mmCIF file of C-alpha atoms and ligand atoms in Angstrom:
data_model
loop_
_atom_site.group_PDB
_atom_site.id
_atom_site.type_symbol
_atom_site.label_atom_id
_atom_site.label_comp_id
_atom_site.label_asym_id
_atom_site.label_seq_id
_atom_site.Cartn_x
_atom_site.Cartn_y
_atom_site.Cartn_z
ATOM 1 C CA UNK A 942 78.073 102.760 110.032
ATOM 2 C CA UNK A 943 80.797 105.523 111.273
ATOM 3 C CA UNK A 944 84.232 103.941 112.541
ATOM 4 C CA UNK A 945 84.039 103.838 116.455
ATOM 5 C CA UNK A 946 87.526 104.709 117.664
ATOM 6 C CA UNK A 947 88.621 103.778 120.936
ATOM 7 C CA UNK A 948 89.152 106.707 123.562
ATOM 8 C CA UNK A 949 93.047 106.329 124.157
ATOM 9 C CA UNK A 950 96.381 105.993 121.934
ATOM 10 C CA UNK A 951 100.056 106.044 122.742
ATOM 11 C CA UNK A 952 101.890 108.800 120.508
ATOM 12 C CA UNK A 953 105.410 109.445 121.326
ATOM 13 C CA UNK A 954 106.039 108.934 124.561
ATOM 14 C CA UNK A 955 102.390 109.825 125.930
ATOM 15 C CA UNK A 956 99.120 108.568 125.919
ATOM 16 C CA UNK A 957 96.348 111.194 124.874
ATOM 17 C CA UNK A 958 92.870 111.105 123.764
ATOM 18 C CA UNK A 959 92.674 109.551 120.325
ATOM 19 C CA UNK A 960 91.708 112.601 118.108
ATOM 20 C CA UNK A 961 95.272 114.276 119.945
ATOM 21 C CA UNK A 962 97.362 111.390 117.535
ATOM 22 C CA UNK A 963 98.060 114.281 114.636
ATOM 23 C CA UNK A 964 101.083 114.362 112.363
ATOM 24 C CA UNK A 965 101.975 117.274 109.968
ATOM 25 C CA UNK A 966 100.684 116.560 106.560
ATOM 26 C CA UNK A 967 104.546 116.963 105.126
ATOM 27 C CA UNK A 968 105.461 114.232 107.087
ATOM 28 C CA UNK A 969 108.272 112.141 104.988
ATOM 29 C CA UNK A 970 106.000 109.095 105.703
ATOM 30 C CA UNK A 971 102.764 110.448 104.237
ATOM 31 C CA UNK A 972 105.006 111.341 100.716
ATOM 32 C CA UNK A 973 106.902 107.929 100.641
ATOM 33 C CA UNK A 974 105.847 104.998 102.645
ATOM 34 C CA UNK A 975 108.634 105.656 104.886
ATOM 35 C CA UNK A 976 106.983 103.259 108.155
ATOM 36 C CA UNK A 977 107.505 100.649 109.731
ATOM 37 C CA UNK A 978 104.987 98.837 111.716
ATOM 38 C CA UNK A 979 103.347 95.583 113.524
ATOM 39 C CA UNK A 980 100.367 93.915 113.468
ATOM 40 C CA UNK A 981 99.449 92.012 116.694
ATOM 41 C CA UNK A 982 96.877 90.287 118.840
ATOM 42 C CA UNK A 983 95.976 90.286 122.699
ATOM 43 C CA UNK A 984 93.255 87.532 123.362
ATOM 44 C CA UNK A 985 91.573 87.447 126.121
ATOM 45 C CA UNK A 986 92.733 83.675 128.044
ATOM 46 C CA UNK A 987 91.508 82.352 131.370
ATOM 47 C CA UNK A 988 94.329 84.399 132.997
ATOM 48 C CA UNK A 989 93.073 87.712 131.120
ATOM 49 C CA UNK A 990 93.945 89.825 128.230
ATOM 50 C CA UNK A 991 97.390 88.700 127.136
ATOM 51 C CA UNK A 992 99.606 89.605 123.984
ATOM 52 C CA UNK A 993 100.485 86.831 121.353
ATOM 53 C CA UNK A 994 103.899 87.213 120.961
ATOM 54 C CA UNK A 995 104.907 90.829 121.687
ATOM 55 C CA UNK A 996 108.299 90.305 122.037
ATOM 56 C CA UNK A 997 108.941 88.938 118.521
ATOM 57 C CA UNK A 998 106.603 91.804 116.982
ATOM 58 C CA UNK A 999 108.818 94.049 118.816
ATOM 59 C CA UNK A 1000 111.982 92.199 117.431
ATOM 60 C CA UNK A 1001 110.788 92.457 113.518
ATOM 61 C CA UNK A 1002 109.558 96.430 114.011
ATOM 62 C CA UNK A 1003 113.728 97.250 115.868
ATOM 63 C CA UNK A 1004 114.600 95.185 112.389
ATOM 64 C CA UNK A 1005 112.126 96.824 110.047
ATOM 65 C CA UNK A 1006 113.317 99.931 111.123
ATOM 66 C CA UNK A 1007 116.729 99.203 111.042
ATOM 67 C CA UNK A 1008 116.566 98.028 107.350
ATOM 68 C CA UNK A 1009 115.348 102.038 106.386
ATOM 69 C CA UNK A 1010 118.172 103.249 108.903
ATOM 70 C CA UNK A 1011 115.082 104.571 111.128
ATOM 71 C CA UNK A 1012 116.726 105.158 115.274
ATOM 72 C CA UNK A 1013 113.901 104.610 117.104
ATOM 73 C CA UNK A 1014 113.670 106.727 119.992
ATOM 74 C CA UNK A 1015 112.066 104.428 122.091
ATOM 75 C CA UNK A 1016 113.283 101.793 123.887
ATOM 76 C CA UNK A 1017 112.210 98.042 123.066
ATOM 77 C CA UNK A 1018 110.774 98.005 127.144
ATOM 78 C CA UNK A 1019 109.155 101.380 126.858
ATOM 79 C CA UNK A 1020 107.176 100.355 123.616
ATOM 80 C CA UNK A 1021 106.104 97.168 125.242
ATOM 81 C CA UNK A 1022 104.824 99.111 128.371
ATOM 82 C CA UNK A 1023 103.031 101.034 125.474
ATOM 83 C CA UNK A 1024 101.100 98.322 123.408
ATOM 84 C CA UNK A 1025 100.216 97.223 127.340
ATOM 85 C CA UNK A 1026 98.757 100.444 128.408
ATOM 86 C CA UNK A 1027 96.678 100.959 125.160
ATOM 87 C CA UNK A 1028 94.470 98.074 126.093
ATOM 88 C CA UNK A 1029 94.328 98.376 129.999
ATOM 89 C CA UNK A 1030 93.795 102.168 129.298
ATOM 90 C CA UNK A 1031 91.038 101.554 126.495
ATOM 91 C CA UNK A 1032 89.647 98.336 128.404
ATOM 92 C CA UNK A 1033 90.503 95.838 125.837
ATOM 93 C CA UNK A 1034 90.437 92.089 125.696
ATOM 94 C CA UNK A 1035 90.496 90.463 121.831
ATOM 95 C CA UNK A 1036 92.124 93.625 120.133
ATOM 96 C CA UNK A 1037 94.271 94.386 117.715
ATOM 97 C CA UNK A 1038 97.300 96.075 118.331
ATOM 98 C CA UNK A 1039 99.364 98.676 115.573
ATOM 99 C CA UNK A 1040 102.478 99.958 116.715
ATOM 100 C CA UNK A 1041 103.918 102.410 113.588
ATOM 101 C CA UNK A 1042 106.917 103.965 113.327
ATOM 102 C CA UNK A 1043 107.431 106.385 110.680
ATOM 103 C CA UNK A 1044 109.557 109.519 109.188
ATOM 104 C CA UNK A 1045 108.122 112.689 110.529
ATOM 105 C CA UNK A 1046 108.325 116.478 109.073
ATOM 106 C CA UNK A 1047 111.971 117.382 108.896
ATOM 107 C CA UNK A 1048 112.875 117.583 105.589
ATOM 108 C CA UNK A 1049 111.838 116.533 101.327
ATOM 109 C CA UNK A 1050 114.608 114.337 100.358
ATOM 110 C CA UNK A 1051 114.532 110.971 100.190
ATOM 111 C CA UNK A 1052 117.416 110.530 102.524
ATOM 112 C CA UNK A 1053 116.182 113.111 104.906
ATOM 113 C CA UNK A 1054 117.207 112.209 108.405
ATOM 114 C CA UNK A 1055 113.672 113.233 109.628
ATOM 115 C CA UNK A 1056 112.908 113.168 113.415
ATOM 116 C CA UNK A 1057 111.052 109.648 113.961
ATOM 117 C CA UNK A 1058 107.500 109.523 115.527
ATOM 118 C CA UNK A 1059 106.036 106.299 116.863
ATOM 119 C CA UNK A 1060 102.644 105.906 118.245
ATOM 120 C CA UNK A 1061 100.455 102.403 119.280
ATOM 121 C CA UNK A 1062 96.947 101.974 118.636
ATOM 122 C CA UNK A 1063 94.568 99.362 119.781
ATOM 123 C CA UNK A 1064 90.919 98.649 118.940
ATOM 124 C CA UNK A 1065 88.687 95.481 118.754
ATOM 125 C CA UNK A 1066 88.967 92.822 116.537
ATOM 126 C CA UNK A 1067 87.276 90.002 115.438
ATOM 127 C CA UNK A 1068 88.010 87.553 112.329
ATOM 128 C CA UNK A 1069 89.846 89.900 109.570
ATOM 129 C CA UNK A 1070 88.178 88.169 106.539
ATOM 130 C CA UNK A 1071 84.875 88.117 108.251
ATOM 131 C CA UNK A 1072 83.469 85.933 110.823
ATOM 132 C CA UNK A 1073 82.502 82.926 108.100
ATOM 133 C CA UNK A 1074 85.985 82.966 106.998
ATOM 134 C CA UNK A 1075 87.509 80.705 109.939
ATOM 135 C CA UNK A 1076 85.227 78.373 110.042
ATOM 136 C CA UNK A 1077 84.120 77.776 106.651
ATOM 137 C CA UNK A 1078 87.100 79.247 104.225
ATOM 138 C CA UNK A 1079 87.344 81.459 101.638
ATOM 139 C CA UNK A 1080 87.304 81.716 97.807
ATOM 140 C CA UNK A 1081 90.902 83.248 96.520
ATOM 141 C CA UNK A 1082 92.355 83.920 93.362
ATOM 142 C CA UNK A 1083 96.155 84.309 92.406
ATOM 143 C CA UNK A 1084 96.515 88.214 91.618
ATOM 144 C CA UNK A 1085 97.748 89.491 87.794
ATOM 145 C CA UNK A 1086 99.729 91.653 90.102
ATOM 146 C CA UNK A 1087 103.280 90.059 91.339
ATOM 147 C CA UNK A 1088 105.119 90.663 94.589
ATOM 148 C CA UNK A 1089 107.951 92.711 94.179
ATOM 149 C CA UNK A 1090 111.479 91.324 93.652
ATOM 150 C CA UNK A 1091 113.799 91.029 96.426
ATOM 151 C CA UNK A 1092 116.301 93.605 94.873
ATOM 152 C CA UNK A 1093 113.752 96.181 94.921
ATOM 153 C CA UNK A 1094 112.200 96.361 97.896
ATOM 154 C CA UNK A 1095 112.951 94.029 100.610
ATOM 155 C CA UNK A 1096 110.073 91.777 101.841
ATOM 156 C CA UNK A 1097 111.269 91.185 104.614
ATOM 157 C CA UNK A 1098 110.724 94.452 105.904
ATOM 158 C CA UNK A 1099 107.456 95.249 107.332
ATOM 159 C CA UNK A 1100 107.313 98.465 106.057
ATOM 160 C CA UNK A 1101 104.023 100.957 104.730
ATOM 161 C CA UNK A 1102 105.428 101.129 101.572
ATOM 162 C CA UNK A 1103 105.294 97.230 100.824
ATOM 163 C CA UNK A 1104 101.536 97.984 101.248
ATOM 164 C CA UNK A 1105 101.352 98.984 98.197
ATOM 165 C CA UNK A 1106 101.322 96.040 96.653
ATOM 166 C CA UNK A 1107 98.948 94.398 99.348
ATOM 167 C CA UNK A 1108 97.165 97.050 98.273
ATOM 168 C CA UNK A 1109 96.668 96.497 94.854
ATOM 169 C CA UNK A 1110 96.673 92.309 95.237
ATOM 170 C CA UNK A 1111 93.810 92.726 97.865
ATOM 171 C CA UNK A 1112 91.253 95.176 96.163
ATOM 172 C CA UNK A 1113 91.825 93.121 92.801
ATOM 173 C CA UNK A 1114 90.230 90.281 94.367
ATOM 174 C CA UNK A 1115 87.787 91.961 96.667
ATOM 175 C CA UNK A 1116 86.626 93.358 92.790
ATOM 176 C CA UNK A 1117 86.606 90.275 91.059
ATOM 177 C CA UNK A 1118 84.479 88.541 93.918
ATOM 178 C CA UNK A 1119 87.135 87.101 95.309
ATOM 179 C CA UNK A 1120 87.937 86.711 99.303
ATOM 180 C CA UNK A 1121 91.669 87.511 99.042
ATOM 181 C CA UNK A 1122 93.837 87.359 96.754
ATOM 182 C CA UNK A 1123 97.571 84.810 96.401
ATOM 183 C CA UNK A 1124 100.663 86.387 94.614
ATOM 184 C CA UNK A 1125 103.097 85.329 93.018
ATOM 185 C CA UNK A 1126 106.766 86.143 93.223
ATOM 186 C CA UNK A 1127 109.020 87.615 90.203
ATOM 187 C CA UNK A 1128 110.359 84.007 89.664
ATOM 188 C CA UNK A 1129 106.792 82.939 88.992
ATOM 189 C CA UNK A 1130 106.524 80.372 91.593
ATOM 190 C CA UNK A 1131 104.058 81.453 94.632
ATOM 191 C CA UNK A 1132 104.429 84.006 97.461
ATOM 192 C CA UNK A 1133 101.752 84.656 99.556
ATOM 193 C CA UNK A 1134 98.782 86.588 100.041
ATOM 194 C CA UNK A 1135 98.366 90.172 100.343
ATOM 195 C CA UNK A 1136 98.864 89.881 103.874
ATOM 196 C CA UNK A 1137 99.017 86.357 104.736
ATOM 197 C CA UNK A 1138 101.209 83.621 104.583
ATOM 198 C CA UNK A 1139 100.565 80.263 102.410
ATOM 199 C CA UNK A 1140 100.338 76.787 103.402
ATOM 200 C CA UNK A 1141 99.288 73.758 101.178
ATOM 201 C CA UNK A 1142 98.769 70.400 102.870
ATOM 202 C CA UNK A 1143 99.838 67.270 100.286
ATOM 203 C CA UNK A 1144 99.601 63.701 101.861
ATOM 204 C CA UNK A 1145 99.413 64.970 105.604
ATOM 205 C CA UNK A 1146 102.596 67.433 105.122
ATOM 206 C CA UNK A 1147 102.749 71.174 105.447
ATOM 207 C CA UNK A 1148 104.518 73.124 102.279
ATOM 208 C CA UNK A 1149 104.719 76.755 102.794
ATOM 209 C CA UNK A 1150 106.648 79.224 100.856
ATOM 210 C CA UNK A 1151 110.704 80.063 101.813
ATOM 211 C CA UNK A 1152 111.805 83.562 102.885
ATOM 212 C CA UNK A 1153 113.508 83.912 99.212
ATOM 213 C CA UNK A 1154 109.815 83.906 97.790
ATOM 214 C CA UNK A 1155 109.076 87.765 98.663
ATOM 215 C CA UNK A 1156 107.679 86.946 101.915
ATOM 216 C CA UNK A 1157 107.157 88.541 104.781
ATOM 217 C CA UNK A 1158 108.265 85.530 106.937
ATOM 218 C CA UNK A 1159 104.974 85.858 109.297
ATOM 219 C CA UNK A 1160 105.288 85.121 112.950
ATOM 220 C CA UNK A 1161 101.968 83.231 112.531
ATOM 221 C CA UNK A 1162 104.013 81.048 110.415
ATOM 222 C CA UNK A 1163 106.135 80.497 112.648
ATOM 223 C CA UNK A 1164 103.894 79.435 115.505
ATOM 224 C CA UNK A 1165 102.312 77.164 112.894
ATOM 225 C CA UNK A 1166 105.468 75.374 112.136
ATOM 226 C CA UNK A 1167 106.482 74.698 115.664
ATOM 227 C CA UNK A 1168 102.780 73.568 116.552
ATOM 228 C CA UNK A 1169 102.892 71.185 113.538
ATOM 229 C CA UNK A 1170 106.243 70.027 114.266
ATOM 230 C CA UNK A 1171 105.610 69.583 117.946
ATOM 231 C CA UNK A 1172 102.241 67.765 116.845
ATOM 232 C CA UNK A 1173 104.395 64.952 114.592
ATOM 233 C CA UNK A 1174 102.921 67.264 111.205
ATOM 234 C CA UNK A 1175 105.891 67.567 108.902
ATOM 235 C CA UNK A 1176 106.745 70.951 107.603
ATOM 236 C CA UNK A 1177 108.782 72.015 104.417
ATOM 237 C CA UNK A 1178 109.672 75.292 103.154
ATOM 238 C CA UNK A 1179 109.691 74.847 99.342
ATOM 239 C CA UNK A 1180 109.396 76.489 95.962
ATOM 240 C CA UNK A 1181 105.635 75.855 94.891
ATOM 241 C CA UNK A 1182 104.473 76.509 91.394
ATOM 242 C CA UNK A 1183 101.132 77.859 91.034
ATOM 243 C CA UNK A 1184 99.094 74.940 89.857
ATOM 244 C CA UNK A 1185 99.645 73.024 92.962
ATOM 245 C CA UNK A 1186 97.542 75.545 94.406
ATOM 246 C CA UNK A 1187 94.826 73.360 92.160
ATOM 247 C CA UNK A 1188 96.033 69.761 93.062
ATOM 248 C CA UNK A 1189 96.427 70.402 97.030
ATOM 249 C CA UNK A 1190 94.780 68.367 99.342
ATOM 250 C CA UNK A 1191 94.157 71.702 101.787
ATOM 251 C CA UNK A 1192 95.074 75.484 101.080
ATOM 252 C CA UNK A 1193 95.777 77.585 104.270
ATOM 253 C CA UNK A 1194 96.428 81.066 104.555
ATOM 254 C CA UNK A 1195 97.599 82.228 108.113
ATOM 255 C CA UNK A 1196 98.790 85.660 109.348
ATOM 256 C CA UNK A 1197 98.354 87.961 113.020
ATOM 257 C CA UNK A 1198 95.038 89.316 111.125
ATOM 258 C CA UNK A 1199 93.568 86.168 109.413
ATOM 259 C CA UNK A 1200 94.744 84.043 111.617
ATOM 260 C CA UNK A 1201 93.810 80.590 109.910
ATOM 261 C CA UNK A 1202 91.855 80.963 107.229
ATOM 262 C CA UNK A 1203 90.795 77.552 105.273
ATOM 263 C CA UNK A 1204 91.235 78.483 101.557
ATOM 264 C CA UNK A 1205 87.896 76.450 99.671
ATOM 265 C CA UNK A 1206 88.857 77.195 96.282
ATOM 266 C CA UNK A 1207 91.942 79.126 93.811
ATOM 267 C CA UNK A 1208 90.661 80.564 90.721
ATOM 268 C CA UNK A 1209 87.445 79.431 90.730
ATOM 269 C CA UNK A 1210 88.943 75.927 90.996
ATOM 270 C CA UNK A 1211 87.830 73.450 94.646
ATOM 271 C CA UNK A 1212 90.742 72.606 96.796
ATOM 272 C CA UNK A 1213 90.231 69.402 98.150
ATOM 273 C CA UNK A 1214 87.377 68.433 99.447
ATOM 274 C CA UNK A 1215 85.958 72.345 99.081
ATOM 275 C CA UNK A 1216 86.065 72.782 102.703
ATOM 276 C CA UNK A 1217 88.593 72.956 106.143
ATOM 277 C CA UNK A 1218 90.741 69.672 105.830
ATOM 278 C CA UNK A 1219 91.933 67.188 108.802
ATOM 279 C CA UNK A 1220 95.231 69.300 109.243
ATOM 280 C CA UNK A 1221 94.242 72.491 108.910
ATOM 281 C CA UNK A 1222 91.098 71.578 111.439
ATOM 282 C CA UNK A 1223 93.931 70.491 113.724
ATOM 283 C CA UNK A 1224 96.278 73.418 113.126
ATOM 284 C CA UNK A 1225 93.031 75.990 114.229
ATOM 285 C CA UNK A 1226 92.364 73.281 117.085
ATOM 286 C CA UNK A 1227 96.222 73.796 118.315
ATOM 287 C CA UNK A 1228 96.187 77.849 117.485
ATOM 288 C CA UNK A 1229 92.982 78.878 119.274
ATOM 289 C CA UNK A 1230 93.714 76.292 122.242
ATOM 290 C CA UNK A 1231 96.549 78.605 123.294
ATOM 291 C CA UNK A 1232 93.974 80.777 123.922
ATOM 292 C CA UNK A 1233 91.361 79.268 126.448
ATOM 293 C CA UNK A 1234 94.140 76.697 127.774
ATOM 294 C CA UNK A 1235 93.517 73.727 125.761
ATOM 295 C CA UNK A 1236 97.206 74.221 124.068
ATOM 296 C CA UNK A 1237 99.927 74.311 127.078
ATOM 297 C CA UNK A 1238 101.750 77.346 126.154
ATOM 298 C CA UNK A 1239 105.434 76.388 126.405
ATOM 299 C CA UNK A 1240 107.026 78.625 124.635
ATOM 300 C CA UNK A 1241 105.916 81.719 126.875
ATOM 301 C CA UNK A 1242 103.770 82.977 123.592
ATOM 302 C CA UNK A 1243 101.373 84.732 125.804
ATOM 303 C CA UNK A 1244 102.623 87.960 127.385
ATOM 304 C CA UNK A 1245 100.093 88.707 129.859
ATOM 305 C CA UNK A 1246 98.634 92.864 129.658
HETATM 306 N N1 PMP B 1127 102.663 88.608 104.805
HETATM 307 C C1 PMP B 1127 102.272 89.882 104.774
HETATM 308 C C2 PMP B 1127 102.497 90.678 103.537
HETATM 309 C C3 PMP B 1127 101.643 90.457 105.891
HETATM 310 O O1 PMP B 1127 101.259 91.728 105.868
HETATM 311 C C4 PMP B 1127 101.425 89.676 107.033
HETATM 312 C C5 PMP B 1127 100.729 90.267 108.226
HETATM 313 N N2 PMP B 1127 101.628 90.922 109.063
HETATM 314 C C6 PMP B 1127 101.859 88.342 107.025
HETATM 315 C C7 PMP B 1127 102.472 87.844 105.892
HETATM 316 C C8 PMP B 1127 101.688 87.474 108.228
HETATM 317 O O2 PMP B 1127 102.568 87.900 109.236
HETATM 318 P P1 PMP B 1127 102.250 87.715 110.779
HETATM 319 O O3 PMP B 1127 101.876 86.291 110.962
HETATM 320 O O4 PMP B 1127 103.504 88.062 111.470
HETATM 321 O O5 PMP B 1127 101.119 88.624 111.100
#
């Protein structure tokens, strides 16, 4: 079936009918990855459609950006306003939300100081790894592709060019069979997944991977470590070596797009009991409560549309 596209998008400053969003093919971006960009969810709660955590998307995309010396020329209010009116104006509730910022036409060298064009795009969105996925995990595999180093290109960065290597990790595993695919960093020990953070569950604690592993340090991560915390779950961040991937009680993998995903089995190998385990059952029960009002929202995570 044909992509449907939703009727409206936010380009610059405007919003205009979705087939309006054009960019000059010599665009520095198009050439070399030169973008920065979010990934974010509205859901639609009791009290209506509301953002999950717009204001630290926004944060990371001013600090992407300012990693590749990239002015926006939009302020952080004015690009809120923007991701707001793409889903009242396309009449969104669960949606997901791409605000991309990226070098336009204005010259071929690398350091160009190209004008910079944003634009925000919302569509619906269900589960990202399919609607089994959530409820009944996946199969992954650790890629023969690594993450890159941290003096190369920083991971920290949510830039298109990093996407490369998603890229590559994902469609490896998608072609072996596999539901997604694990990394590992250049010091051998684990990263994460193409686009997802890891967590691995030994005797009731969380282990996830440090910021030093090539990560992008995922605000889904985040919200998983306070909910944990704030739930009496211990959390560590930790150098893992690959084979405990094999000897975990539970595999997670978490992210804006996955969301949690239960991870059933690495390499062909069963994690745990080859299904969701007791903490990552209660990590989804904690996640998707903030959602229809079961989790009290006290850190002002939902930013109402
Ligand atoms: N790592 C990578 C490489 C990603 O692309 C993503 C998705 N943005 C994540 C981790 C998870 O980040 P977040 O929870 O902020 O979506």
């Amino acid at each position: 079936m044909a992509q449907q596209y939703p009727e409206w998008i936010w380009q610059n400053g405007h919003i205009k009918p979705w087939a309006e969003a054009t960019t000059h093919v010599m665009s520095h971006a198009l050439h070399y990855g030169s973008s920065v960009f979010e990934g974010i969810r509205s859901y639609a709660t009791p009290d209506g459609a509301a953002i999950f955590r717009l204001t630290d998307h926004l944060n990371r995309l001013f600090l992407s950006a300012k990693i590749y010396d990239m002015q926006l020329p939009h302020s952080f209010e004015e690009l809120a306003a923007a991701c707001r009116e793409v889903i009242r104006k396309n009449g969104l509730g669960a949606s997901y939300l791409r605000p991309v910022a990226y070098r336009g036409l204005g010259g071929f060298g690398l350091s160009a100081e190209t004008p910079i064009e944003v634009a925000v795009a919302a569509w619906p969105m269900g589960p990202y790894l399919g609607p089994e996925a959530l409820q009944n995990g996946i199969d992954a595999c650790v890629s023969s592709w690594q993450r890159f180093a941290p003096n190369t290109i920083p991971a920290g960065a949510k830039a298109g060019g990093n996407y490369l290597s998603g890229q590559l990790i994902a469609r490896e595993a998608r072609r072996l069979g596999f539901g997604e695919g694990i990394a590992l960093a250049s010091s051998g020990l684990l990263s994460e997944g193409a686009g997802e953070n890891l967590f691995l569950v030994f005797d009731g604690v969380l282990h996830t991977t440090p910021a030093s592993a090539s990560i992008l340090a995922g605000i889904t991560r985040d919200t998983l470590k306070t909910l944990a915390r704030e739930d009496g779950i211990e959390v560590v961040e930790r150098d893992i070596p690959r084979e405990y991937l094999y000897l975990a009680d539970e595999v997670l993998m978490c992210g804006t797009a996955a969301e949690i995903t239960p991870i059933r089995s690495v390499d062909g190998k069963q994690v745990g009991a080859g299904k969701a385990g007791r903490v990552t059952l209660r990590l989804q029960e904690l996640f998707f409560g903030l959602f229809d009002g079961r989790t009290h929202d006290k850190w002002g995570w939902l930013e109402q549309v």
